[in-house]
mmCIF file of C-alpha atoms in Angstrom:
data_model
loop_
_atom_site.group_PDB
_atom_site.id
_atom_site.type_symbol
_atom_site.label_atom_id
_atom_site.label_comp_id
_atom_site.label_asym_id
_atom_site.label_seq_id
_atom_site.Cartn_x
_atom_site.Cartn_y
_atom_site.Cartn_z
ATOM 1 C CA MET A 1 45.257 1.119 40.987
ATOM 2 C CA SER A 2 42.144 -0.992 39.646
ATOM 3 C CA VAL A 3 39.974 0.818 37.650
ATOM 4 C CA PRO A 4 37.427 1.006 40.543
ATOM 5 C CA GLY A 5 40.478 2.926 41.849
ATOM 6 C CA LEU A 6 40.646 5.377 38.615
ATOM 7 C CA VAL A 7 36.983 5.864 39.206
ATOM 8 C CA ARG A 8 37.893 6.899 42.690
ATOM 9 C CA LEU A 9 40.721 8.749 41.395
ATOM 10 C CA GLY A 10 38.941 11.088 39.232
ATOM 11 C CA ASP A 11 36.244 11.717 41.362
ATOM 12 C CA VAL A 12 38.289 13.131 43.671
ATOM 13 C CA ALA A 13 40.214 15.724 40.740
ATOM 14 C CA LEU A 14 36.538 16.130 39.778
ATOM 15 C CA GLY A 15 35.842 17.573 43.028
ATOM 16 C CA ALA A 16 38.899 19.299 43.842
ATOM 17 C CA ALA A 17 38.209 21.387 40.420
ATOM 18 C CA VAL A 18 35.058 21.895 41.442
ATOM 19 C CA ARG A 19 35.717 23.665 44.639
ATOM 20 C CA ALA A 20 38.330 25.448 42.971
ATOM 21 C CA GLY A 21 36.332 26.851 40.782
ATOM 22 C CA GLU A 22 33.697 27.182 43.919
ATOM 23 C CA SER A 23 36.786 29.897 45.425
ATOM 24 C CA THR A 24 37.774 31.359 42.889
ATOM 25 C CA ALA A 25 33.519 32.611 42.737
ATOM 26 C CA GLU A 26 34.292 33.472 46.645
ATOM 27 C CA ALA A 27 36.968 35.527 45.697
ATOM 28 C CA VAL A 28 35.425 37.238 43.876
ATOM 29 C CA GLU A 29 33.245 38.040 45.361
ATOM 30 C CA ARG A 30 35.506 39.507 48.290
ATOM 31 C CA LEU A 31 37.783 41.585 45.381
ATOM 32 C CA ARG A 32 34.596 43.558 44.717
ATOM 33 C CA ALA A 33 33.582 44.202 48.218
ATOM 34 C CA ALA A 34 37.169 45.147 48.877
ATOM 35 C CA ALA A 35 37.751 48.002 46.521
ATOM 36 C CA PRO A 36 34.718 48.540 44.464
ATOM 37 C CA LYS A 37 36.381 51.061 43.548
ATOM 38 C CA GLN A 38 38.789 49.410 40.877
ATOM 39 C CA PRO A 39 36.858 48.716 38.458
ATOM 40 C CA LEU A 40 35.624 45.125 37.770
ATOM 41 C CA ARG A 41 37.072 44.281 34.026
ATOM 42 C CA SER A 42 40.589 44.650 35.941
ATOM 43 C CA ARG A 43 39.436 41.989 38.913
ATOM 44 C CA ALA A 44 38.363 40.152 35.409
ATOM 45 C CA ASP A 45 41.370 40.187 33.930
ATOM 46 C CA LEU A 46 43.526 39.372 36.901
ATOM 47 C CA VAL A 47 40.935 36.170 38.063
ATOM 48 C CA GLN A 48 41.400 35.179 34.141
ATOM 49 C CA GLU A 49 45.302 35.761 34.254
ATOM 50 C CA ARG A 50 44.583 33.013 36.379
ATOM 51 C CA PHE A 51 42.251 30.376 35.867
ATOM 52 C CA ASP A 52 44.625 30.366 32.644
ATOM 53 C CA ALA A 53 48.645 29.652 34.210
ATOM 54 C CA LEU A 54 45.775 27.163 35.764
ATOM 55 C CA ARG A 55 45.220 25.692 33.748
ATOM 56 C CA ARG A 56 48.089 25.859 31.227
ATOM 57 C CA ARG A 57 49.985 23.889 34.604
ATOM 58 C CA GLY A 58 47.119 21.120 35.073
ATOM 59 C CA GLU A 59 47.535 20.820 30.590
ATOM 60 C CA ALA A 60 51.314 19.753 31.485
ATOM 61 C CA GLU A 61 51.295 17.469 34.504
ATOM 62 C CA ARG A 62 48.391 15.803 32.321
ATOM 63 C CA ARG A 63 50.650 15.599 29.635
ATOM 64 C CA ARG A 64 53.507 14.928 32.069
ATOM 65 C CA GLY A 65 50.817 12.021 34.255
ATOM 66 C CA GLN A 66 50.435 10.365 30.599
ATOM 67 C CA GLY A 67 53.658 10.112 29.154
ATOM 68 C CA ALA A 68 54.207 8.404 32.937
ATOM 69 C CA LEU A 69 51.972 5.990 32.443
ATOM 70 C CA SER A 70 52.263 5.058 29.022
ATOM 71 C CA ARG A 71 56.502 4.710 30.037
ATOM 72 C CA ALA A 72 55.252 2.210 32.765
ATOM 73 C CA VAL A 73 52.591 0.621 30.442
ATOM 74 C CA ASP A 74 56.045 -0.216 27.740
ATOM 75 C CA ALA A 75 58.725 -0.998 30.217
ATOM 76 C CA ALA A 76 55.781 -3.762 31.983
ATOM 77 C CA MET A 77 54.840 -5.139 28.602
ATOM 78 C CA THR A 78 58.947 -5.782 28.442
ATOM 79 C CA ALA A 79 59.115 -7.292 31.489
ATOM 80 C CA ILE A 80 55.824 -9.552 31.149
ATOM 81 C CA ALA A 81 56.922 -10.695 27.344
ATOM 82 C CA THR A 82 60.826 -11.138 28.199
ATOM 83 C CA SER A 83 60.244 -13.296 31.374
ATOM 84 C CA PRO A 84 61.200 -16.323 32.185
ATOM 85 C CA LEU A 85 58.105 -18.123 32.080
ATOM 86 C CA VAL A 86 57.181 -16.426 29.697
ATOM 87 C CA GLU A 87 59.249 -17.868 27.635
ATOM 88 C CA ARG A 88 59.006 -21.477 28.556
ATOM 89 C CA ILE A 89 55.282 -21.545 27.672
ATOM 90 C CA VAL A 90 56.581 -20.422 25.011
ATOM 91 C CA GLU A 91 58.632 -22.738 23.565
ATOM 92 C CA ILE A 92 56.464 -26.171 25.210
ATOM 93 C CA GLN A 93 53.434 -25.054 23.372
ATOM 94 C CA VAL A 94 56.047 -24.350 20.199
ATOM 95 C CA ASP A 95 57.131 -27.994 20.876
ATOM 96 C CA ARG A 96 53.986 -29.345 20.967
ATOM 97 C CA VAL A 97 52.755 -27.591 17.938
ATOM 98 C CA LEU A 98 55.776 -30.072 16.506
ATOM 99 C CA ALA A 99 55.200 -32.854 17.900
ATOM 100 C CA MET A 100 51.999 -32.969 16.581
ATOM 101 C CA LEU A 101 52.762 -31.458 13.118
ATOM 102 C CA GLU A 102 55.139 -34.709 12.976
ATOM 103 C CA LYS A 103 52.812 -36.878 14.295
ATOM 104 C CA GLU A 104 49.976 -35.487 11.641
ATOM 105 C CA PRO A 105 51.556 -33.650 9.104
ATOM 106 C CA GLU A 106 48.412 -34.331 6.755
ATOM 107 C CA ARG A 107 47.364 -31.619 8.395
ATOM 108 C CA ILE A 108 49.768 -28.647 8.079
ATOM 109 C CA GLN A 109 49.897 -30.617 3.909
ATOM 110 C CA VAL A 110 46.123 -29.596 3.813
ATOM 111 C CA LEU A 111 47.061 -26.032 5.059
ATOM 112 C CA VAL A 112 49.498 -25.347 2.297
ATOM 113 C CA ARG A 113 47.742 -26.741 -0.550
ATOM 114 C CA GLY A 114 44.135 -24.938 0.504
ATOM 115 C CA GLN A 115 46.968 -21.634 0.560
ATOM 116 C CA ARG A 116 48.487 -22.427 -2.718
ATOM 117 C CA ASP A 117 45.404 -23.278 -4.074
ATOM 118 C CA THR A 118 44.043 -19.632 -3.185
ATOM 119 C CA VAL A 119 47.397 -17.749 -4.524
ATOM 120 C CA VAL A 120 47.136 -19.800 -7.856
ATOM 121 C CA GLY A 121 43.141 -18.909 -8.289
ATOM 122 C CA GLU A 122 44.204 -15.575 -7.281
ATOM 123 C CA MET A 123 47.250 -15.615 -9.705
ATOM 124 C CA VAL A 124 45.180 -17.008 -12.755
ATOM 125 C CA GLY A 125 42.345 -13.869 -12.430
ATOM 126 C CA ARG A 126 45.084 -11.519 -12.026
ATOM 127 C CA VAL A 127 46.473 -13.530 -15.758
ATOM 128 C CA ARG A 128 42.636 -13.476 -17.220
ATOM 129 C CA SER A 129 41.951 -9.537 -16.641
ATOM 130 C CA GLY A 130 44.973 -7.887 -17.852
ATOM 131 C CA ALA A 131 44.530 -11.185 -20.943
ATOM 132 C CA VAL A 132 41.128 -9.142 -21.263
ATOM 133 C CA ALA A 133 42.825 -5.011 -20.704
ATOM 134 C CA GLY A 134 45.273 -6.010 -23.176
ATOM 135 C CA ASP A 135 43.035 -7.434 -25.422
ATOM 136 C CA ALA A 136 40.346 -4.426 -25.094
ATOM 137 C CA ALA A 137 43.809 -1.938 -25.998
ATOM 138 C CA VAL A 138 44.089 -3.925 -29.150
ATOM 139 C CA ASP A 139 40.793 -3.685 -29.900
ATOM 140 C CA ARG A 140 40.567 0.039 -29.868
ATOM 141 C CA LEU A 141 43.263 0.140 -31.619
ATOM 142 C CA THR A 142 42.835 -1.699 -34.839
ATOM 143 C CA LEU A 143 39.871 -0.318 -34.662
ATOM 144 C CA ARG A 144 41.619 2.801 -34.892
ATOM 145 C CA MET A 145 43.853 1.674 -37.687
ATOM 146 C CA THR A 146 41.299 0.615 -39.301
ATOM 147 C CA ARG A 147 38.979 3.728 -39.543
ATOM 148 C CA ARG A 148 42.322 6.245 -41.105
ATOM 149 C CA GLY A 149 42.846 3.812 -43.737
ATOM 150 C CA GLY A 150 40.147 5.043 -45.544
ATOM 151 C CA ALA A 151 39.370 2.648 -47.984
ATOM 152 C CA SER A 152 37.397 0.353 -44.415
ATOM 153 C CA GLU A 153 35.630 3.282 -44.053
ATOM 154 C CA PRO A 154 32.511 3.298 -45.017
ATOM 155 C CA THR A 155 31.202 5.661 -47.743
#
């Protein structure tokens, strides 16, 4: 179903909901006219119970519909991904890329070198930051040790 079709279907559902609301209002008015001696509260409770039942039913149907839609989309995607046509397209593209790399190996070498340089740079940065943190810890430790000795404390 197309998107405009889904929008029209949503409009139908909205129209049905509005009409149901109008029908409910008409039914309440008929109830008031038919049984004026019956307390309005009990009729309102009955209407509320029916409304809640309809809401719960609508919620359950919406969830069921969403699950069915999700399963249908998953099945369609699986069918597309495993179709012979897609497999053939992927196979052709992989062969094309491999042929290109075979003819022009310097293209992949540049990529590998760039990755290597990036990884090496990150590792050097981590080692340096670790060394700085280690130096700071050693400095704090030696400062504490020299202050406890008594001779190095100022008099």
